[in-house]
Short mmCIF file of C-alpha atoms in Angstrom, two decimals:
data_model
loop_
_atom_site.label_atom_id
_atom_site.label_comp_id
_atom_site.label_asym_id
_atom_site.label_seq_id
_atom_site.Cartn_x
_atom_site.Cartn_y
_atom_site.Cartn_z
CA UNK A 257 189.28 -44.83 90.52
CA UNK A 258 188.00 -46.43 93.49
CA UNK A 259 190.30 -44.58 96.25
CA UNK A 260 188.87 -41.69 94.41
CA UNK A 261 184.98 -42.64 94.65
CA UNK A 262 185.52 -43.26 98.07
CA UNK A 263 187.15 -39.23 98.64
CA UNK A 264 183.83 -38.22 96.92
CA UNK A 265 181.74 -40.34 99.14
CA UNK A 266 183.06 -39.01 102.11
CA UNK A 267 183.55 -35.42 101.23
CA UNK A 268 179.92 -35.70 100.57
CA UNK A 269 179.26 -37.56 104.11
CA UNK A 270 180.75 -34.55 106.17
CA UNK A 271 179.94 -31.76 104.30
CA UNK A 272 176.86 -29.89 104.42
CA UNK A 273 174.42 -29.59 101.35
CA UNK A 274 175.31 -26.67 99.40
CA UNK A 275 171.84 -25.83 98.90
CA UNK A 276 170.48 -26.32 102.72
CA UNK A 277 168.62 -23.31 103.22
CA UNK A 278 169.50 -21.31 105.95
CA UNK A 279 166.53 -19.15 106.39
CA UNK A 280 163.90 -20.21 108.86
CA UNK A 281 160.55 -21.15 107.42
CA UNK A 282 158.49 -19.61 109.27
CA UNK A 283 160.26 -16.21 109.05
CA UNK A 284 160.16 -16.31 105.37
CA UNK A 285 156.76 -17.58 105.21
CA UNK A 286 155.99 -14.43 107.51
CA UNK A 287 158.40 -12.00 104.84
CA UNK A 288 156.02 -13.15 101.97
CA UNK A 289 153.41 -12.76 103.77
CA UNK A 290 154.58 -8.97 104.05
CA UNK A 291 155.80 -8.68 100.78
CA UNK A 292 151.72 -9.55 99.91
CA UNK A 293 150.38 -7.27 102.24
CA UNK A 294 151.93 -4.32 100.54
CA UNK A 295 150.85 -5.04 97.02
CA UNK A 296 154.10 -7.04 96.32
CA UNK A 297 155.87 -4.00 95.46
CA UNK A 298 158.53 -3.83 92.75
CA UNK A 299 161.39 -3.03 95.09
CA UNK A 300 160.93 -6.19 97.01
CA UNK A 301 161.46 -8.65 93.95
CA UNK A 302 164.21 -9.82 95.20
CA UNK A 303 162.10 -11.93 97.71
CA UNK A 304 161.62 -15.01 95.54
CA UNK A 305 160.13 -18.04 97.59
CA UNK A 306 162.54 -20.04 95.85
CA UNK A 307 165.36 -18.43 97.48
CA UNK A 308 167.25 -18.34 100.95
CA UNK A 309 166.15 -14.92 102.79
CA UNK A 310 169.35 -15.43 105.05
CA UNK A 311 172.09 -15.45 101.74
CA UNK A 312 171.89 -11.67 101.49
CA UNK A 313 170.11 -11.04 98.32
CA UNK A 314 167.25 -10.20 100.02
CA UNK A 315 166.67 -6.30 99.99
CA UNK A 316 166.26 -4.89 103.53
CA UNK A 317 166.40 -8.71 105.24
CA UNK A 318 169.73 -9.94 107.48
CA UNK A 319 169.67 -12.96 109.79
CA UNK A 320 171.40 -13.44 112.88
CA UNK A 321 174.82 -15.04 111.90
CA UNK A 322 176.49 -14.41 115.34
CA UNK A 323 174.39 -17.21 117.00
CA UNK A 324 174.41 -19.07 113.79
CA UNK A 325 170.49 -19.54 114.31
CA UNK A 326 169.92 -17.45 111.42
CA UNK A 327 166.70 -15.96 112.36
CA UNK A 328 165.82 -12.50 110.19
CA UNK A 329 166.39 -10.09 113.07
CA UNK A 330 167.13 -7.14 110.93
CA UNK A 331 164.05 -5.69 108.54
CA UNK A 332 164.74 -2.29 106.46
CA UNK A 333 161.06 -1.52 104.50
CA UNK A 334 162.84 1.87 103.23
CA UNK A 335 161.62 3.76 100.16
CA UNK A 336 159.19 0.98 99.29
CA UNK A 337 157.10 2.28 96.09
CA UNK A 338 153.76 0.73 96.78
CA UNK A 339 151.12 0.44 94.11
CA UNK A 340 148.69 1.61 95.68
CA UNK A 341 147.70 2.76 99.48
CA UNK A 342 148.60 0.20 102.56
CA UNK A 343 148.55 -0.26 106.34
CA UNK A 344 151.54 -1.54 107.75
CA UNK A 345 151.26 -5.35 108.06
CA UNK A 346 150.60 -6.59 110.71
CA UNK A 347 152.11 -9.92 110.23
CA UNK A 348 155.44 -8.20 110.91
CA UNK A 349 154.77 -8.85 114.51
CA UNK A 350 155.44 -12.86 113.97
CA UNK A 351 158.94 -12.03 113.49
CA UNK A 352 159.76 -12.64 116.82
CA UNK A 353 163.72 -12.36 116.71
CA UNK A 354 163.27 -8.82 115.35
CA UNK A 355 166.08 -6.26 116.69
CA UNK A 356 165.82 -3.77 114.17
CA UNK A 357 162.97 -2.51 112.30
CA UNK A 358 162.57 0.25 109.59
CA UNK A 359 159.78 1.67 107.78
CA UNK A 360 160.74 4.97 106.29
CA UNK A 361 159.84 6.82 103.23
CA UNK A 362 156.56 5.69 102.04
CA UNK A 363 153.95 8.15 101.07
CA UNK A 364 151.21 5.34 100.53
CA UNK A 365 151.90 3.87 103.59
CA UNK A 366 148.13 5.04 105.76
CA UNK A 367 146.78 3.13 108.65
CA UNK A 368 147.61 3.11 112.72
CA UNK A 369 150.86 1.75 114.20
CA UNK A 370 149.45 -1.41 115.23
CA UNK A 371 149.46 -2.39 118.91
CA UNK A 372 150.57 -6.42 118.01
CA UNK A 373 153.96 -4.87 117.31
CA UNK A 374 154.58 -5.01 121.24
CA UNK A 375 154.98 -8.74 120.34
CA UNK A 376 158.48 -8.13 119.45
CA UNK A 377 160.12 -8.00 122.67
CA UNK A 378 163.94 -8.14 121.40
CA UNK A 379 163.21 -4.83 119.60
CA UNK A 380 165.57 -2.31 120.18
CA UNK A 381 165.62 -0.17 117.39
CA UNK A 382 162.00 0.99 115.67
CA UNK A 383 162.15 3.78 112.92
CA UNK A 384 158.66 4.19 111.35
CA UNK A 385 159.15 8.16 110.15
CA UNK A 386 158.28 9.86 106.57
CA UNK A 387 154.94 7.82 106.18
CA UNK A 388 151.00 8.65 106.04
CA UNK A 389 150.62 6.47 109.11
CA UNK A 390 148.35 8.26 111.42
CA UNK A 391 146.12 7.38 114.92
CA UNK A 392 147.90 7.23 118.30
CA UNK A 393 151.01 6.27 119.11
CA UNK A 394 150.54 2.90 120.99
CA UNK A 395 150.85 2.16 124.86
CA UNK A 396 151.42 -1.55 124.25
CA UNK A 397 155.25 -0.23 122.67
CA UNK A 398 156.04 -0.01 127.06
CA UNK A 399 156.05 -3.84 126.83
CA UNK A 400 158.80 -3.61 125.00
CA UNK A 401 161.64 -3.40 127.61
CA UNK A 402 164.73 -4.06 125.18
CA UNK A 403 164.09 -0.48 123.29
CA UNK A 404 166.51 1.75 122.72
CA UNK A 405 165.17 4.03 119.86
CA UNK A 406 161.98 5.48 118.80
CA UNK A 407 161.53 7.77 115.98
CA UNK A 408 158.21 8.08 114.78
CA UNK A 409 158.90 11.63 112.93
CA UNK A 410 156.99 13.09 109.83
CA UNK A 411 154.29 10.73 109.95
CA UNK A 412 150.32 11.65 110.49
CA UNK A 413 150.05 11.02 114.11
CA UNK A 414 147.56 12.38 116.77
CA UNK A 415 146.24 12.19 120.26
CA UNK A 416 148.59 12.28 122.96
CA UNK A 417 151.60 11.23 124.17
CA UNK A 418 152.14 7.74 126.13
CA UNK A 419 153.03 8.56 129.54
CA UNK A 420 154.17 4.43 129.95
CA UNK A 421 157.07 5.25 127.94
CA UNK A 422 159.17 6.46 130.53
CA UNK A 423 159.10 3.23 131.97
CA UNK A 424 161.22 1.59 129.54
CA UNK A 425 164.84 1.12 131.38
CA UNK A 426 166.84 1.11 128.13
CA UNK A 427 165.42 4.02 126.04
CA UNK A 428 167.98 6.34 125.34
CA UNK A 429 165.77 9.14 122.89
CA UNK A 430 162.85 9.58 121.57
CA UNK A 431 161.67 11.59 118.18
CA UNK A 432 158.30 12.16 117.30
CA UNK A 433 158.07 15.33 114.77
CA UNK A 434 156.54 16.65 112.37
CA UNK A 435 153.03 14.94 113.63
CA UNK A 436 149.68 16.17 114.82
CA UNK A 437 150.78 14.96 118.81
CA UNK A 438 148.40 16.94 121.33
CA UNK A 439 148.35 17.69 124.81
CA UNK A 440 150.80 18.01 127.08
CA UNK A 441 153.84 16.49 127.94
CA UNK A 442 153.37 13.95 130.86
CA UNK A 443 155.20 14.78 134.07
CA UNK A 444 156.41 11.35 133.57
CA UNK A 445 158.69 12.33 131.13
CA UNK A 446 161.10 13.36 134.24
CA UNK A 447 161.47 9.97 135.14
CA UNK A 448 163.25 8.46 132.03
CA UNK A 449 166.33 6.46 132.88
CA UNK A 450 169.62 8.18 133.09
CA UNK A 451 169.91 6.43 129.50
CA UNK A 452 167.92 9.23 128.51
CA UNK A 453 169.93 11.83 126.65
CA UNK A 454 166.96 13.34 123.54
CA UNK A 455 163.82 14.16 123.16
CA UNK A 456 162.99 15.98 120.21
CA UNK A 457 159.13 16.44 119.91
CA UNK A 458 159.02 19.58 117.43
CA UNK A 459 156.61 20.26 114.89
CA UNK A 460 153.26 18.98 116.71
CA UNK A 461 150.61 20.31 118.56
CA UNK A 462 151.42 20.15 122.34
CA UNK A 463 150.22 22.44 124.80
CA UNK A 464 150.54 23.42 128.73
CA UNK A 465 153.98 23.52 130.57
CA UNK A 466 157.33 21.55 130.46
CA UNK A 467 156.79 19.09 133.72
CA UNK A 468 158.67 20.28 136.26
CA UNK A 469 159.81 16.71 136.68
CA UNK A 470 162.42 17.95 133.78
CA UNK A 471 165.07 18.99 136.45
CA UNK A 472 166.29 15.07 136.66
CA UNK A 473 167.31 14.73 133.30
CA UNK A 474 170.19 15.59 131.91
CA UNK A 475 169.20 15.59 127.82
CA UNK A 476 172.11 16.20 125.73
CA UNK A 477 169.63 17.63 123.06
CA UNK A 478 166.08 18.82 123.38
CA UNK A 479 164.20 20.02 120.29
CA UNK A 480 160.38 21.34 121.42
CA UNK A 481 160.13 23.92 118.82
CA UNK A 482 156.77 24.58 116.89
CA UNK A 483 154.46 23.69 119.67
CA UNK A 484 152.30 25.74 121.29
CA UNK A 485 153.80 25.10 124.92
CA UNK A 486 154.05 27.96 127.59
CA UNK A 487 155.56 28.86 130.96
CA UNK A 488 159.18 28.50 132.44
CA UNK A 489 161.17 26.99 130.61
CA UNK A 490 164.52 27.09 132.27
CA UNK A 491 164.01 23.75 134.09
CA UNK A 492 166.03 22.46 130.78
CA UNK A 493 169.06 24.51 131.77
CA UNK A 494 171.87 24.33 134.06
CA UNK A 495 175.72 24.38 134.53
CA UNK A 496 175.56 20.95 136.08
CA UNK A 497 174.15 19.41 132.90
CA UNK A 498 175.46 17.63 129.79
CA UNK A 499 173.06 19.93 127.49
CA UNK A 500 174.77 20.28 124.00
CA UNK A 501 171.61 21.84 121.89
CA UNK A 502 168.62 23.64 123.43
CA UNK A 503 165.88 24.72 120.59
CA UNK A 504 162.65 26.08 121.68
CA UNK A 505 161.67 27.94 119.08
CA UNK A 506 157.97 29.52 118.12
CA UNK A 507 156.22 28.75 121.55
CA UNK A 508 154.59 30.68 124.23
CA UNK A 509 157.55 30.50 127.14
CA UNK A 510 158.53 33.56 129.32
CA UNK A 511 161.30 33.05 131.61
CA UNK A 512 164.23 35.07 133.05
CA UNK A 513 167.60 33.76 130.36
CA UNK A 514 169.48 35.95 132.44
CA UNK A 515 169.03 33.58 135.22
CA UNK A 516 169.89 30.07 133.58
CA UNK A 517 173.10 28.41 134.04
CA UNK A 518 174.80 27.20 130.91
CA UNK A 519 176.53 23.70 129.70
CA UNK A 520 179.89 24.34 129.01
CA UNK A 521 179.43 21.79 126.25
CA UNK A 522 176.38 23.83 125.18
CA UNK A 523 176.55 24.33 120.56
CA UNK A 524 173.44 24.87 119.39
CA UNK A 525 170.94 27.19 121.42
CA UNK A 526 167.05 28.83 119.25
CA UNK A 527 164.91 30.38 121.40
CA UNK A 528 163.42 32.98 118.83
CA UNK A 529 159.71 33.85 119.15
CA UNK A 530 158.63 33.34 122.25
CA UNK A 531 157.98 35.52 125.01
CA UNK A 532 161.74 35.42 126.82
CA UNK A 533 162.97 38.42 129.03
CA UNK A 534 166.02 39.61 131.07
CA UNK A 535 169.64 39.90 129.51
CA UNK A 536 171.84 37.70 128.31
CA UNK A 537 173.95 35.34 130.09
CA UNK A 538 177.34 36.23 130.28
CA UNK A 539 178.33 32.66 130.24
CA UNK A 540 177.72 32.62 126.23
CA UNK A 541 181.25 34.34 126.05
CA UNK A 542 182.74 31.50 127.84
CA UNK A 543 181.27 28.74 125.67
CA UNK A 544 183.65 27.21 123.07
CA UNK A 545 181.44 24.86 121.32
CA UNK A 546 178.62 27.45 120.69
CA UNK A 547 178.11 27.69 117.01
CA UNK A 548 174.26 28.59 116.15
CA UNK A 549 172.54 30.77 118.43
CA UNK A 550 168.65 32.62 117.66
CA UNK A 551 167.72 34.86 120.61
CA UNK A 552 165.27 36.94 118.03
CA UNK A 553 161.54 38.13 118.04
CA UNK A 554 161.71 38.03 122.24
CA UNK A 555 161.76 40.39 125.30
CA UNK A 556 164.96 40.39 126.18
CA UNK A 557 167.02 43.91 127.36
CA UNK A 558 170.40 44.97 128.04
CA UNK A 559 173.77 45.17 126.42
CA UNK A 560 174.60 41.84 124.42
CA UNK A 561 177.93 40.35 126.08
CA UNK A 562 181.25 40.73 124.57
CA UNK A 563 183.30 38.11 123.91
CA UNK A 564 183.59 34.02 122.76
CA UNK A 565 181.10 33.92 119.91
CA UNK A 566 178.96 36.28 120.37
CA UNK A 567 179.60 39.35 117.97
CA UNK A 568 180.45 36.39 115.11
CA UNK A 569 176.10 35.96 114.84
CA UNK A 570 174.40 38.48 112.66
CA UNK A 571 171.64 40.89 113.44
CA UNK A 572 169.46 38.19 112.80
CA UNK A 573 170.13 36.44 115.68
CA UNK A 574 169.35 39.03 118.24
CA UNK A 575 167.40 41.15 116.14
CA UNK A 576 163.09 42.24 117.09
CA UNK A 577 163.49 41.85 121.35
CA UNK A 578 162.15 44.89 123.59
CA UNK A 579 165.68 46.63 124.12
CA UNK A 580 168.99 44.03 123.25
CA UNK A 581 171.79 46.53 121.95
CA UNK A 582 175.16 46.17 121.80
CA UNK A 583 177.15 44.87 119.10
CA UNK A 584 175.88 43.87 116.14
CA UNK A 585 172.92 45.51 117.00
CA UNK A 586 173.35 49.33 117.45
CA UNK A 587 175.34 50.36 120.44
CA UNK A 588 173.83 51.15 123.49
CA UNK A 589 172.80 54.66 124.47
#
């Protein structure tokens, strides 16, 4: 009995508490705090005081196991069902070890982005898309060097874009539509680090001409359809680039196509309804990957190429532009 007292005594000596908490106080103090700020909705009861926010029964919380300092550097705020309408809280800036955060789905979710988010400087991933948040998006999110990823689509934002962005060294893409954005695009927006590979911006209100700054990068896919932007548009082309999907759909531009080079790697190109001329390239035939192409409702002319991919897109695809013929539009005459 006594040899096995003393196992018990020094089992218990060595070994940590089974019910030390691993979650940092502060950072849970600051999750309740958030949980109250948005009318302690039903989908965040699993955030009982009582509990550890680092043991993983948390919805939407993880902690930072690899350093073992098991600060919440993951948030998810997804599909929240709030009671009633609520600004994003702006308490969520006091989690300081923050690398990922996700607001996403919230219809009652109204209010401006706000600017103390820029407190989180080891943020690299922010989603905040599929909300009623409105206002501008902030300058203050340039302070945060350690981004990678912005997506602020389907939300109610306005005014205009922040030229600081493109001084963030990491960024690799941005995604801002389905807002009210206005304006035009700053110049800039050529100066993003060679990180830079999309920019998808479709779906607002811009205005004015692509920045002719646009010849330095080398976007692997650029979305600017549904604006109301104008002018040349082929600084976004070339052979030399890594361009995989082009879609500039329902603007103003008029350029030459026939004078663009081509990606080899291009897939996806939509350039229907906008004020296009010349022929088509006959680099299309040579492009393996192509698989969705919308040339319609332009000003384009001549006989369409034959060959790759081409003649496998319907009439709908080349169809309502000043004088295109040529298979499978009626032949030539």
């Amino acid at each position: 009995m006594l040899t096995s007292s003393i196992l018990i005594v020094v089992l218990l000596y060595f070994t940590p508490a089974l019910s030390e908490e691993l979650c940092n106080p502060q950072d849970k103090q600051v999750l309740l705090q958030i949980k109250n700020q948005l009318g302690n909705p039903a989908t965040l009861s699993s955030w009982i005081p009582t509990t550890d926010c680092c043991n993983g029964t948390w919805q939407g919380v993880s902690c930072d196991t690899d350093t073992q300092t098991y600060r919440v550097n993951n948030l998810d705020l997804s599909n929240l069902n709030l009671p009633k309408q609520y600004p994003i809280p702006s308490s969520i800036s006091n989690l300081p070890y923050l690398n990922f955060l996700s607001i996403r789905s919230i219809p009652n979710l109204i209010g401006s982005i706000p600017p103390a988010i820029a407190k989180l400087t080891q943020l690299r991933y922010l989603y905040i898309t599929h909300t009623n948040v409105s206002g501008a998006i902030p300058h203050s999110l340039s302070q945060i060097k350690t981004l990678v990823t912005l997506d602020f689509s389907y939300n109610a934002l306005s005014g205009t874009l922040p030229a600081s962005l493109s001084s963030l060294p990491n960024l690799v893409g941005i995604t801002f539509d389905g807002n009210r954005i206005s304006g035009a695009i700053p110049d800039s927006y050529g100066s993003f680090s060679k990180l830079f590979t999309a920019m998808t911006l479709s779906r607002n209100r811009l205005t004015g001409k692509i920045p002719a700054t646009f010849a330095n990068l080398n976007l692997a896919f650029v979305d600017l359809s549904r604006n109301m932007l104008e002018g040349d548009a082929s600084v976004l082309f070339g052979s030399d680039k890594n361009k995989q999907k082009i879609k500039l759909a329902k603007n103003l531009f008029a350029f030459d196509l026939g004078k663009v080079g081509l990606s080899k790697n291009l897939n996806g190109l939509d350039l229907r309804n906008n004020r296009i001329y010349g022929a088509l390239p006959q680099a299309l035939t040579s492009l393996k990957f192509l698989h969705s192409l919308n040339v319609s409702f332009n000003n384009l002319c001549g006989e369409i190429p034959l060959g790759g991919n081409l003649q496998r897109f319907d009439v709908s695809s080349y169809a309502n532009n000043k004088c295109l013929c040529g298979s499978p539009l009626p032949a030539c005459t």
